[in-house]
Amino acid sequence: MFSITVRDHMMVAHSFRGEVFGPAQRLHGATFVVDATFRRPDLDVDNIVVDIGLATTELGAVVGALSYRNLDDEPDFAGINTSTEFLAKVVADRLADRIHAGALGEGARGIAEIAVTLHESHVASASYERPL
Amino acid sequence: MFSITVRDHMMVAHSFRGEVFGPAQRLHGATFVVDATFRRPDLDVDNIVVDIGLATTELGAVVGALSYRNLDDEPDFAGINTSTEFLAKVVADRLADRIHAGALGEGARGIAEIAVTLHESHVASASYERPL
Amino acid sequence: MFSITVRDHMMVAHSFRGEVFGPAQRLHGATFVVDATFRRPDLDVDNIVVDIGLATTELGAVVGALSYRNLDDEPDFAGINTSTEFLAKVVADRLADRIHAGALGEGARGIAEIAVTLHESHVASASYERPL
Amino acid sequence: MFSITVRDHMMVAHSFRGEVFGPAQRLHGATFVVDATFRRPDLDVDNIVVDIGLATTELGAVVGALSYRNLDDEPDFAGINTSTEFLAKVVADRLADRIHAGALGEGARGIAEIAVTLHESHVASASYERPL
Amino acid sequence: MFSITVRDHMMVAHSFRGEVFGPAQRLHGATFVVDATFRRPDLDVDNIVVDIGLATTELGAVVGALSYRNLDDEPDFAGINTSTEFLAKVVADRLADRIHAGALGEGARGIAEIAVTLHESHVASASYERPL
Amino acid sequence: MFSITVRDHMMVAHSFRGEVFGPAQRLHGATFVVDATFRRPDLDVDNIVVDIGLATTELGAVVGALSYRNLDDEPDFAGINTSTEFLAKVVADRLADRIHAGALGEGARGIAEIAVTLHESHVASASYERPL
């Protein structure tokens, strides 16, 4: 199995509901350093999984649509705890939609799996992986 | 599949038996930067894998019971090469015991797998993963 | 010159005023991974700059008083752009106050300089350094 | 499942053919920081996956045979786009050959899988994994 | 003293002349992860050293003019060993020129020093610092 | 001012005397990831500070003479707390001795300063810097 991983980041405010979150129930924020991995069993005709430059551009578009926002005010996330693991799924699903729409090129249709990791600090991260 | 990963570290002395270890047969030491990953197919009612704060606390308890010790003198490890890969299993198994005992909360019972990586330097690490 | 550096982090929400900030004028957030450095020309009687454990505890107290908050609502920062470089100075000044108050022990009075770096992402950071 | 990972690096020149590569069609270069992971279900008689020192030596030999070269001039890669993902496979396959030849010791024959990651920058990497 | 640091990278081919360089006398390549630091004694009217976004854009322009090239063919570097430390000076000097030309805004004229570090691998880097 | 930095590591056991050290008074251990920086105002005739390969070799020799040992048993350190900051000085002084002895080449005599940082974990480090 082959894969490539590209990295970007986003900076958001949000709050959580639920006693388990302790002080994180208050409005606070996070930088999420985002790693997006694309996996496939064989390389395409250019001998790559998907172009790293193109993957970087598309990841940038996905995180750009989330960054510099208070996620508590986003209609897409109304009533939802925007936990790091949940946001990893949001990024992965949006990348999958872009691949299906052809934004990563025809060759990208051979991608089998996407995995997204959000690093919320130097000591904590969350991931989500799914088939394409 | 979702996961969260938390990081801590421990500082231990130990020695190895076996020619393959060369100079590491002498009493020496290591800092192990420890990454513990918890995986599950679905999020719990709070929209998380397990609370990152609680996971950090429990990992801290597990590594705290190993740190600042000469592992050659620990009864649990008598006659055992406490290799990095072996210690990764020790940390993973002790975390699994804590989950089964309820220390990570009722929601944590949905955790399916644990993976533990010990970084012994900037150029070497070892991991162990197991189902819960 | 000797120094020790300890690391912690804080997660805050805030917004900026000024056109230069572009989208960061909106309420957003950041994880700041904080490195605090203590410098002195000679070691103390224990052969250290200051105890790393004690320095970690005090840094934890300083960042804990800032973390999980919306800095726009903090009276200390009313009308102030809480830029990364400004917050580096806040952390450095509060650490200096703690040293002067004896919180890092008598030996810490030999500390000559403090430097604080806040990493806001994998690609940007800000620092402030001052004499004690 | 247990694993160990060792790290080294190589510095090469190369160019790519294909419009998707944009400016990377020109002769340029890369540092690849290489992580090689060896996995097996059980530890050997020394309580390890494979000796980290020996694995480091063998990885060094494999990357040393590629480093400080213009890959466009290497007969092994004539007419091939030496993409990061392709080079990850080259390193993994050459490590597998060495294990089969006994270079990592008799115990290493229990290794089940190899995974190799090449980090081409702080924001991009590629991997290949295969059974032994 | 305050500072901000921003990061980008460039991928180049080159070769060195001189026996001390050993195998690096052959045409090879490198990824340089570039950290550019801007220092000043006081913050500007926006409470910053210089806008991190603007600094990132300008650093991107400087490294973009060097990246995806064989430096042996660049007229600017004819007959010059483009060592990591030399290239750190090239980047610093070009950033200084941009500040003097106003590309980082009027506020940036208060910048006192620039420091540039090029990381050529996980185990080696070079830096150059100069007054503005 | 120019500089280059090279990295290696060492793995040692030791213990500390003094109540401030708490549990670190017990025999324990550490991996020290060691960064050695060499600074000079001008480059040598090869356009470098000192050859990175040669600096790496010499740093390797210095840390190799300390690694895989119990520092409590080393005659050089009898009765001394081998704190991270103290060991940074040991490494820096031994590198300075090697430069004076010509081990880094004639060109290295232009080196003005040495700085050594020992990272004892992902959250703590110590440094020492001195003129040559």
CSV table of N, CA, C and O in Angstrom, one decimal, chain C residues 1 32 36 83 85 95 97:
chain,number,residue,atom,x,y,z
C,1,MET,N,27.3,31.0,29.3
C,1,MET,CA,25.9,31.1,29.8
C,1,MET,C,25.2,29.8,29.8
C,1,MET,O,25.2,29.1,28.8
C,32,PHE,N,-1.2,27.7,21.8
C,32,PHE,CA,0.1,28.2,21.9
C,32,PHE,C,1.0,27.2,22.7
C,32,PHE,O,0.7,26.9,23.9
C,36,ALA,N,9.5,28.2,27.8
C,36,ALA,CA,10.1,29.2,28.7
C,36,ALA,C,11.6,28.8,29.0
C,36,ALA,O,11.8,27.7,29.5
C,83,SER,N,-1.7,39.6,20.5
C,83,SER,CA,-0.9,39.0,19.5
C,83,SER,C,0.0,38.0,20.2
C,83,SER,O,0.2,38.0,21.4
C,85,GLU,N,3.2,37.7,20.0
C,85,GLU,CA,4.4,38.3,20.6
C,85,GLU,C,4.0,39.0,21.9
C,85,GLU,O,4.8,39.0,22.9
C,95,LEU,N,6.3,35.1,34.8
C,95,LEU,CA,7.3,34.2,35.3
C,95,LEU,C,8.3,35.0,36.1
C,95,LEU,O,8.8,34.5,37.2
C,97,ASP,N,7.8,37.7,37.8
C,97,ASP,CA,7.1,38.0,39.1
C,97,ASP,C,7.2,36.8,40.0
C,97,ASP,O,7.5,37.0,41.2
